[in-house]
PDB file of C-alpha atoms in Angstrom:
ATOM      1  CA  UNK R  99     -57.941-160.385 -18.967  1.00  0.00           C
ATOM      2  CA  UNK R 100     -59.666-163.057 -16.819  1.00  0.00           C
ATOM      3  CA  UNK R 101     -57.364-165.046 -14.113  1.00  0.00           C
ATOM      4  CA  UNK R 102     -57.915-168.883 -13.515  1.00  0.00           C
ATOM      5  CA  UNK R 103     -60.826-169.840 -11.703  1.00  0.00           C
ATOM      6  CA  UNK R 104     -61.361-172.758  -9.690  1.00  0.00           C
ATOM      7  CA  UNK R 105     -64.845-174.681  -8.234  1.00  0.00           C
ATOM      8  CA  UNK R 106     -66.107-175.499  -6.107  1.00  0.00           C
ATOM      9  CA  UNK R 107     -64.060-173.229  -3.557  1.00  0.00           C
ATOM     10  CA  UNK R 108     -64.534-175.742  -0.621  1.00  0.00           C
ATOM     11  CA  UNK R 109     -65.690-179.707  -0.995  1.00  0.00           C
ATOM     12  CA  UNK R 110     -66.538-182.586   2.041  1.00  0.00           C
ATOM     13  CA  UNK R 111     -66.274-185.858   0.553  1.00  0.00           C
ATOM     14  CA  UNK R 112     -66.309-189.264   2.132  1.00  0.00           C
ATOM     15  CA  UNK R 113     -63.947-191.267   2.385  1.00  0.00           C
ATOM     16  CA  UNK R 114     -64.435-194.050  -1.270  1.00  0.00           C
ATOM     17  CA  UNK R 115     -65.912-191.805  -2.987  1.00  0.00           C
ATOM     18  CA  UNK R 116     -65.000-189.649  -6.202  1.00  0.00           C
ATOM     19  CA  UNK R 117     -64.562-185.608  -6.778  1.00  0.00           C
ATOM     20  CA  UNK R 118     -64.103-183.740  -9.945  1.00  0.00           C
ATOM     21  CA  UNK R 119     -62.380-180.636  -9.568  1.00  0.00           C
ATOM     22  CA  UNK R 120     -62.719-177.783 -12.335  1.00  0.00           C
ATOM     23  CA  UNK R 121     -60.180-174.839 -13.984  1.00  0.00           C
ATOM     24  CA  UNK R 122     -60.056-172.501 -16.008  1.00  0.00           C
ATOM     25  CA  UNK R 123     -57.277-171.246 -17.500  1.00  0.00           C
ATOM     26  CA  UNK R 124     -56.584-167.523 -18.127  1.00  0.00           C
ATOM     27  CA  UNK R 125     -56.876-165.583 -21.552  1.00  0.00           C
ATOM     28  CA  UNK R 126     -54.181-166.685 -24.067  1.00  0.00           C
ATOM     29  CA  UNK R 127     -52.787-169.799 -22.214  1.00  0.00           C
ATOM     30  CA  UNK R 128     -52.737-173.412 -23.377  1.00  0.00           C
ATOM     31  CA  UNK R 129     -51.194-174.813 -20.425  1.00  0.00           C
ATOM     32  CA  UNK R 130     -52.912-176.044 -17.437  1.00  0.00           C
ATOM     33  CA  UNK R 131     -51.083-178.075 -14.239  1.00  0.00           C
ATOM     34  CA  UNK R 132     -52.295-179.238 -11.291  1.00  0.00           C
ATOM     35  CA  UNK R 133     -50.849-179.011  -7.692  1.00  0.00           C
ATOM     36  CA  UNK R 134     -51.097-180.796  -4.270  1.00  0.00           C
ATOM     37  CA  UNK R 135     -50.597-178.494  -1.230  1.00  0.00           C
ATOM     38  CA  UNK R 136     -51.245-180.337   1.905  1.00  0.00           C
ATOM     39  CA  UNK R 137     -51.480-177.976   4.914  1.00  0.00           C
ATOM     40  CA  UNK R 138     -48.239-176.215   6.186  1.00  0.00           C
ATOM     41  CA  UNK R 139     -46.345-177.840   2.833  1.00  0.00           C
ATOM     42  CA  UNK R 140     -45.566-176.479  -0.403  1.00  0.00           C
ATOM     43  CA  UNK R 141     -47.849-177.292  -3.409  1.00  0.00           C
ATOM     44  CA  UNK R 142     -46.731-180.947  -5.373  1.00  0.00           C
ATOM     45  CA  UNK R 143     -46.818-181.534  -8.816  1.00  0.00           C
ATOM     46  CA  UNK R 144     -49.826-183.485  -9.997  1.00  0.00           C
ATOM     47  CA  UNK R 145     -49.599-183.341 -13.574  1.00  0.00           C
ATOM     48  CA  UNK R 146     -50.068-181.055 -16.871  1.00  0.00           C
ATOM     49  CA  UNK R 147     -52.019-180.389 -19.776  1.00  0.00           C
ATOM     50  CA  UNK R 148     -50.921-179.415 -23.032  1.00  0.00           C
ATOM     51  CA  UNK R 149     -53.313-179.314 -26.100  1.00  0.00           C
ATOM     52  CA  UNK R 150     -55.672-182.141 -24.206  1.00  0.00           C
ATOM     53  CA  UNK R 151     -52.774-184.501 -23.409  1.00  0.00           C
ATOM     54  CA  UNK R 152     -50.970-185.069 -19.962  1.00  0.00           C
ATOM     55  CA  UNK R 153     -47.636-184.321 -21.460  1.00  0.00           C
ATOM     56  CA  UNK R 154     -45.898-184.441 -17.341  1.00  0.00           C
ATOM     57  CA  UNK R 155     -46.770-186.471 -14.379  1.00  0.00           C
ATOM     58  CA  UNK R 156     -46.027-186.079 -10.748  1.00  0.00           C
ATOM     59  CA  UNK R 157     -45.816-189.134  -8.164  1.00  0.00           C
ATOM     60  CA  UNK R 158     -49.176-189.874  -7.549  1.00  0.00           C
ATOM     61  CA  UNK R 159     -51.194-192.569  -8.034  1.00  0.00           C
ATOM     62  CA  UNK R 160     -53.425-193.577 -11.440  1.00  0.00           C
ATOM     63  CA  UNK R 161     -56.452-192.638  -9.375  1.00  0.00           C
ATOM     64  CA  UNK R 162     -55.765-189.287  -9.784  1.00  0.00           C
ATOM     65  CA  UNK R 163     -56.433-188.561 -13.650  1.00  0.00           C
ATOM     66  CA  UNK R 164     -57.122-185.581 -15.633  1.00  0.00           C
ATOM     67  CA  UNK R 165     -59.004-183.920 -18.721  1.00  0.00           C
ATOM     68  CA  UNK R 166     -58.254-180.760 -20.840  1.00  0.00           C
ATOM     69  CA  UNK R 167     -60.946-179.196 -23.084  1.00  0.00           C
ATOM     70  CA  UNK R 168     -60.485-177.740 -26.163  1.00  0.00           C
ATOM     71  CA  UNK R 169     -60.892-174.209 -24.639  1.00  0.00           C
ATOM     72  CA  UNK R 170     -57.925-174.968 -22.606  1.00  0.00           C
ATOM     73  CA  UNK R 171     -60.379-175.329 -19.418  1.00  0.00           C
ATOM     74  CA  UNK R 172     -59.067-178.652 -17.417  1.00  0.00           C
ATOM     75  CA  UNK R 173     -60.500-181.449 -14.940  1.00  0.00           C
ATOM     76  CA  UNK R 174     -59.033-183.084 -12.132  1.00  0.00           C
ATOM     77  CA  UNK R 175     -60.669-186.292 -10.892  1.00  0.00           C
ATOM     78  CA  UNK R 176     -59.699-188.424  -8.123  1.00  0.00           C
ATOM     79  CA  UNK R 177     -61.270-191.682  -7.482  1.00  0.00           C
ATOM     80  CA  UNK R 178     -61.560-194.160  -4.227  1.00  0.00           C
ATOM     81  CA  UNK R 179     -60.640-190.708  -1.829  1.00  0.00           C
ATOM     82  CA  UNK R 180     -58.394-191.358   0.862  1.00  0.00           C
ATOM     83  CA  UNK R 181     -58.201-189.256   4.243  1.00  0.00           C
ATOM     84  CA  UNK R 182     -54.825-188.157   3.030  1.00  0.00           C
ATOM     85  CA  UNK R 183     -56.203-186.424   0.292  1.00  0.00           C
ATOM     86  CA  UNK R 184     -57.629-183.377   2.053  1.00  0.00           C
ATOM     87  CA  UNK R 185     -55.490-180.761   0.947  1.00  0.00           C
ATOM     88  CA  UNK R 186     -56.174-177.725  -1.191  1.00  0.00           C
ATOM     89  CA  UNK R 187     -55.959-178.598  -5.080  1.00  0.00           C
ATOM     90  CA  UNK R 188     -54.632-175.470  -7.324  1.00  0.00           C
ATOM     91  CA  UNK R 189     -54.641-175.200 -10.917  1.00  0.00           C
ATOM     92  CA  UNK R 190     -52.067-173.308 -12.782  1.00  0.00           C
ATOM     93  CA  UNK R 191     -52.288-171.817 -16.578  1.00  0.00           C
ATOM     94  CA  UNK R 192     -49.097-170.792 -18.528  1.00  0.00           C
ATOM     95  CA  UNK R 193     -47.568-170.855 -22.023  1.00  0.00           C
ATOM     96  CA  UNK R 194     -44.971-173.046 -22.911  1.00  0.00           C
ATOM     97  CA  UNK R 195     -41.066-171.890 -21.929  1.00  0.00           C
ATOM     98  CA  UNK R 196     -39.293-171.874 -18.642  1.00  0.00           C
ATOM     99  CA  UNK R 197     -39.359-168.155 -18.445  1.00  0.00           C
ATOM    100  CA  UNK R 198     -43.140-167.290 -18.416  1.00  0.00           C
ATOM    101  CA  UNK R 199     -44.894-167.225 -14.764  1.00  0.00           C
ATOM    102  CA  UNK R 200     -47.622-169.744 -14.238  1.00  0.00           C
ATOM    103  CA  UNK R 201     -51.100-167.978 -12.880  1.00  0.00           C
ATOM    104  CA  UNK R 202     -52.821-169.800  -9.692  1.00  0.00           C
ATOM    105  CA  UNK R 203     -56.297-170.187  -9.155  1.00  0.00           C
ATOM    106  CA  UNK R 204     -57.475-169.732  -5.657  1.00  0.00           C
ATOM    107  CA  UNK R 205     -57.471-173.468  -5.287  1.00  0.00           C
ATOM    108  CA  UNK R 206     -60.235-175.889  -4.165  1.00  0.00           C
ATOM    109  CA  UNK R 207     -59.964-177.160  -0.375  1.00  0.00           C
ATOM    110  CA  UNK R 208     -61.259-180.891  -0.100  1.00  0.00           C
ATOM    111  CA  UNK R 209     -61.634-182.266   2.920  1.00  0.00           C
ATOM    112  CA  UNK R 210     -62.506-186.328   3.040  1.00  0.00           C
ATOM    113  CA  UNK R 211     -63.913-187.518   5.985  1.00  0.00           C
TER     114      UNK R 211
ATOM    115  CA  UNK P 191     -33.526-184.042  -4.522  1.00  0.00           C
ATOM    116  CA  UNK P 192     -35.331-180.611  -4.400  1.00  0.00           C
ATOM    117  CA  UNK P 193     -33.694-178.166  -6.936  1.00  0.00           C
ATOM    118  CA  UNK P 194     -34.556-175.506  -4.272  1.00  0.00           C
ATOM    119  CA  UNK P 195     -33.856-174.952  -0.671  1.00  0.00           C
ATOM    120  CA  UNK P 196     -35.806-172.498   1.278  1.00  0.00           C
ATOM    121  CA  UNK P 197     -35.770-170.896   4.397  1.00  0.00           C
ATOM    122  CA  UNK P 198     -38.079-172.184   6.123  1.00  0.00           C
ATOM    123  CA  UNK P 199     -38.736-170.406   9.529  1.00  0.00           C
ATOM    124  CA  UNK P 200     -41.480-169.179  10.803  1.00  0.00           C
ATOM    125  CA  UNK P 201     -40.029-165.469  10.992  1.00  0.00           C
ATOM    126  CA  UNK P 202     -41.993-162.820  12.963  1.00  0.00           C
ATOM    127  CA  UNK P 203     -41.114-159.172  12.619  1.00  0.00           C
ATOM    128  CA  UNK P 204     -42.357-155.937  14.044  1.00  0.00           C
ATOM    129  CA  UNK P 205     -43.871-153.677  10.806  1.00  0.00           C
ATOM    130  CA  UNK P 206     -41.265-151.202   8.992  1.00  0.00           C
ATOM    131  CA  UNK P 207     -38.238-154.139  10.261  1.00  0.00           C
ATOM    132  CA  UNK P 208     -36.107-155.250   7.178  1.00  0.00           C
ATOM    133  CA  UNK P 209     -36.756-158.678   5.819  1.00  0.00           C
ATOM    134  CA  UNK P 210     -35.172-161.012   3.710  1.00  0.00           C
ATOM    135  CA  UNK P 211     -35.761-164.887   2.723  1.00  0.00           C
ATOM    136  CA  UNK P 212     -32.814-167.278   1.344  1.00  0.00           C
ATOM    137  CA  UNK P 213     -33.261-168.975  -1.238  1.00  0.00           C
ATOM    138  CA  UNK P 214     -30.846-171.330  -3.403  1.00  0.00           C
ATOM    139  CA  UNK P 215     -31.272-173.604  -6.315  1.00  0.00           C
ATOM    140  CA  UNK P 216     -29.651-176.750  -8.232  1.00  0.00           C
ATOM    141  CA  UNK P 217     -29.301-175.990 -11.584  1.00  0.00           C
ATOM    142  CA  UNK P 218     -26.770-177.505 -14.712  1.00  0.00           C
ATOM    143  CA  UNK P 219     -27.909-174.605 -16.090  1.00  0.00           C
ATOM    144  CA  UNK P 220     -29.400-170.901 -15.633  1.00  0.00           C
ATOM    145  CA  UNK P 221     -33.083-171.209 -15.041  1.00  0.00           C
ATOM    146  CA  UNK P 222     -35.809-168.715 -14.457  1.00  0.00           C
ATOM    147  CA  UNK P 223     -36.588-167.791 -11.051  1.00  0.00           C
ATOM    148  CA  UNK P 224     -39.553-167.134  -9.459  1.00  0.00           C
ATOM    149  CA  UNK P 225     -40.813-165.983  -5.804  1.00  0.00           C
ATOM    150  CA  UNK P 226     -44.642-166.801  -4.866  1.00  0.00           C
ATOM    151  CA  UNK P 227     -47.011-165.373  -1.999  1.00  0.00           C
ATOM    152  CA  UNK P 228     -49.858-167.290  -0.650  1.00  0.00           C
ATOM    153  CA  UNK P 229     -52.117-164.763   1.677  1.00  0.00           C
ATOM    154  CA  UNK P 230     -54.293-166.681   4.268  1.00  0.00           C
ATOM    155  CA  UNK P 231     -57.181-169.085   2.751  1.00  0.00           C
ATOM    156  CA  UNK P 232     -56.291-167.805  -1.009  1.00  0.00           C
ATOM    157  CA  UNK P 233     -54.212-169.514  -3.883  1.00  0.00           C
ATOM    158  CA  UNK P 234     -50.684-168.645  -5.203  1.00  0.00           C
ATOM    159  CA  UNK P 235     -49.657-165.465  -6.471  1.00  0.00           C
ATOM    160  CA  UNK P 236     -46.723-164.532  -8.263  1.00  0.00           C
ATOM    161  CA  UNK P 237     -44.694-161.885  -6.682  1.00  0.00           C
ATOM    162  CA  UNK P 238     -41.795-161.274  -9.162  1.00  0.00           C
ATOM    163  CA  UNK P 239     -39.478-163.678 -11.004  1.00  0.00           C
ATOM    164  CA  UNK P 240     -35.991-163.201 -12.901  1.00  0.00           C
ATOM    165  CA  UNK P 241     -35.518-164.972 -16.444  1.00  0.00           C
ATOM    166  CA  UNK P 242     -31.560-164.560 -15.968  1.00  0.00           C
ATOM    167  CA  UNK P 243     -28.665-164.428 -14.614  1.00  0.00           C
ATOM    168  CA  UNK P 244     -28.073-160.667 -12.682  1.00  0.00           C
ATOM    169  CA  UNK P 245     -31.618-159.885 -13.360  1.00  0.00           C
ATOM    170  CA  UNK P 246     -33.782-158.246 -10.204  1.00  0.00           C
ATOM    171  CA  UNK P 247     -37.062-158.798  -9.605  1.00  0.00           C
ATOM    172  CA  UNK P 248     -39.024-156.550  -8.180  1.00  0.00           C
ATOM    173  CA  UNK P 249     -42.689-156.063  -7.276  1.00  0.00           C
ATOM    174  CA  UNK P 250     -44.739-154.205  -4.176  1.00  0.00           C
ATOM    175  CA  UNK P 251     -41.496-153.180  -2.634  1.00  0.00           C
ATOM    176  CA  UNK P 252     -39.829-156.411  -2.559  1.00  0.00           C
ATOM    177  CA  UNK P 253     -36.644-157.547  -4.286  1.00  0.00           C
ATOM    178  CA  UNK P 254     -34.553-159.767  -4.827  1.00  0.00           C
ATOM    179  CA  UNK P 255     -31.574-160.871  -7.404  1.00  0.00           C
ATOM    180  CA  UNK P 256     -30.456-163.182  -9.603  1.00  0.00           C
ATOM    181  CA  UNK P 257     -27.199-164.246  -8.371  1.00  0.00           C
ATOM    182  CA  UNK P 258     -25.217-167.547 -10.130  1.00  0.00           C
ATOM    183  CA  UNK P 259     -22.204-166.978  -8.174  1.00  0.00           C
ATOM    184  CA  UNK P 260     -23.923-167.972  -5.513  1.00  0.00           C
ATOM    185  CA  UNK P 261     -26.764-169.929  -7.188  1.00  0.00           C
ATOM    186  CA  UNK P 262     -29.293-167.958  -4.683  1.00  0.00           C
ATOM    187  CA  UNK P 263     -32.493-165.688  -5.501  1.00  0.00           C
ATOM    188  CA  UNK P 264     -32.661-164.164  -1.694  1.00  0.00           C
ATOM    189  CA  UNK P 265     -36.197-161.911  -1.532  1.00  0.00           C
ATOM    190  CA  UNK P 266     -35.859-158.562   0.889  1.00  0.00           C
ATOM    191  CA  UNK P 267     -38.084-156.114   1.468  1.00  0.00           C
ATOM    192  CA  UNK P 268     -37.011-152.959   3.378  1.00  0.00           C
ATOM    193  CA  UNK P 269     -39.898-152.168   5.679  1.00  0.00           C
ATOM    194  CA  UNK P 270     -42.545-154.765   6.090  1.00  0.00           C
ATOM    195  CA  UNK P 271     -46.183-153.913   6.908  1.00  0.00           C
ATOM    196  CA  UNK P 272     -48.794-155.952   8.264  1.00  0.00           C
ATOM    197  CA  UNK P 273     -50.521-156.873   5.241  1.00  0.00           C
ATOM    198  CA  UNK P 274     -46.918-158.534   4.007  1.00  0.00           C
ATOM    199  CA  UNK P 275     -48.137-161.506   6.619  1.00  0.00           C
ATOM    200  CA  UNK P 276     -48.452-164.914   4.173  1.00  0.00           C
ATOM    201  CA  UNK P 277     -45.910-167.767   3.027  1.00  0.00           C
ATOM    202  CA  UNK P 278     -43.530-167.253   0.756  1.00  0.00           C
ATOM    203  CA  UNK P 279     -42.315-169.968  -1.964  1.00  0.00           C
ATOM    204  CA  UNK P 280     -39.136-169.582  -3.973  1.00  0.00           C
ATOM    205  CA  UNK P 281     -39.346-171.590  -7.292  1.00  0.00           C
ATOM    206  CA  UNK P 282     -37.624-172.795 -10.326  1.00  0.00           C
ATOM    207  CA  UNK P 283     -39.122-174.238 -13.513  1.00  0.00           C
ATOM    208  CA  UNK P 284     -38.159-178.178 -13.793  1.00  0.00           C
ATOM    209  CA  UNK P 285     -38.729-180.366 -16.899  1.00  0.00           C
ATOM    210  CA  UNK P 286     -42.542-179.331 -17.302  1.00  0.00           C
ATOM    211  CA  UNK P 287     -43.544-178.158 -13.742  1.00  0.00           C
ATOM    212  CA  UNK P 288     -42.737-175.450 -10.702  1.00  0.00           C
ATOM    213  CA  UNK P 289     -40.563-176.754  -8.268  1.00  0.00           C
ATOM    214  CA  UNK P 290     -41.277-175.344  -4.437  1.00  0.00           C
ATOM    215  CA  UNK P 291     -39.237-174.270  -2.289  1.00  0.00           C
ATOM    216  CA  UNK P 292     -41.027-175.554   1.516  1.00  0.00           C
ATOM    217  CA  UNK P 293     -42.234-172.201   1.798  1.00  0.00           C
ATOM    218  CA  UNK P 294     -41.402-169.461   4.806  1.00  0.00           C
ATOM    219  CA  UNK P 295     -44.234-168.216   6.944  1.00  0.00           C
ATOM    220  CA  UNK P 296     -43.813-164.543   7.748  1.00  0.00           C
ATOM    221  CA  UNK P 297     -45.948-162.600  10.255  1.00  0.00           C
ATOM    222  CA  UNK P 298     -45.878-158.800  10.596  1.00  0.00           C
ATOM    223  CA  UNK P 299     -47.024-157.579  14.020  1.00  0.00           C
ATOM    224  CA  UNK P 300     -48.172-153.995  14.372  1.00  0.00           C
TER     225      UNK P 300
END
């Protein structure tokens, strides 16, 4: 059973500019979300994909958007990149219900300069 | 608010000490539970979790129970060794995402 995997690993970006971030998910889930996690914080919800629809939104702005494929692999985009977007970016799979862990990738660190 | 509250620390501890991390939650009703480790420069892992109320978790010789009484999911671990060193995030599903705890750094010294 394959985990989630994440790329790039590490990204430089200046500041305007726009990154695409890739997942995917692991073996048998549907269910991909997206998390924040600024350094020395705990990750923040970005948003989730069920069946190719954002079915769950965090508090961030529409710049940040999303895509899931139909092999339950996901996107995350973010346009006009501010400083305060360096952070590292993890993906989570699952399948739906409250009960079932959700499996991190290794997460992507961006750093906009 | 957050739905859970985390010690937050940093906590340093000599290896084979005792540890344990508190952790409560906000809940109308009886959620699953979940404790996370995050090693240095790598993702999220999960460490154990508890789908109920008086479950125990358990995983690489940590611990820790489900207890509504006191609406807390406290993680211990009896003797801690070096390579235990990474943050630890309590968490609770929430509508349709995780909900963090702020984490607790924990460094093991030999």
């Amino acid at each position: 059973e394959t985990g989630v995997t994440q790329s790039p690993t590490h990204l430089i970006k200046t500041r305007g500019q726009q990154v695409t971030l890739r997942c995917s998910s692991q073996s048998g889930h549907n269910t991909v979300s997206w998390y924040q996690q600024a350094l020395g914080q705990g990750p923040q919800f970005i948003f989730q994909y069920y069946r190719e629809e954002e079915n769950g939104r965090g508090n961030f702005p529409p710049r940040f958007s999303g895509l899931q494929f139909p092999n339950y692999s996901s996107e995350l985009n973010v346009n006009a990149l501010e400083l305060d977007d360096s952070a590292l970016y993890l993906c989570a799979s699952s399948t739906p219900g409250q009960g079932n862990g959700y499996t991190f990738g290794s997460g992507t660190r961006l750093t906009v300069v | 608010g957050n739905s859970v509250t985390q010690m937050e620390g940093p906590v340093t501890l000599s290896e084979e000490a005792f540890l344990t991390i508190n952790c409560t939650y906000t809940a109308t009703g009886y959620p699953s539970l979940f404790w996370y480790v995050q090693y240095p420069g790598e993702g999220l892992q999960l460490l154990l979790k508890a789908t109920k109320a008086d479950d125990k978790g358990s995983n690489k010789g940590f611990e820790a129970t489900y207890r509504k009484e006191t609406t807390s999911f406290h993680l211990e671990k009896g003797s801690v060794q070096v390579s235990d060193s990474a943050v630890y995030f309590c968490a609770r599903p929430r509508d349709y995402k995780l909900s963090f705890g702020a984490g607790t750094t924990v460094t093991v010294r030999a």
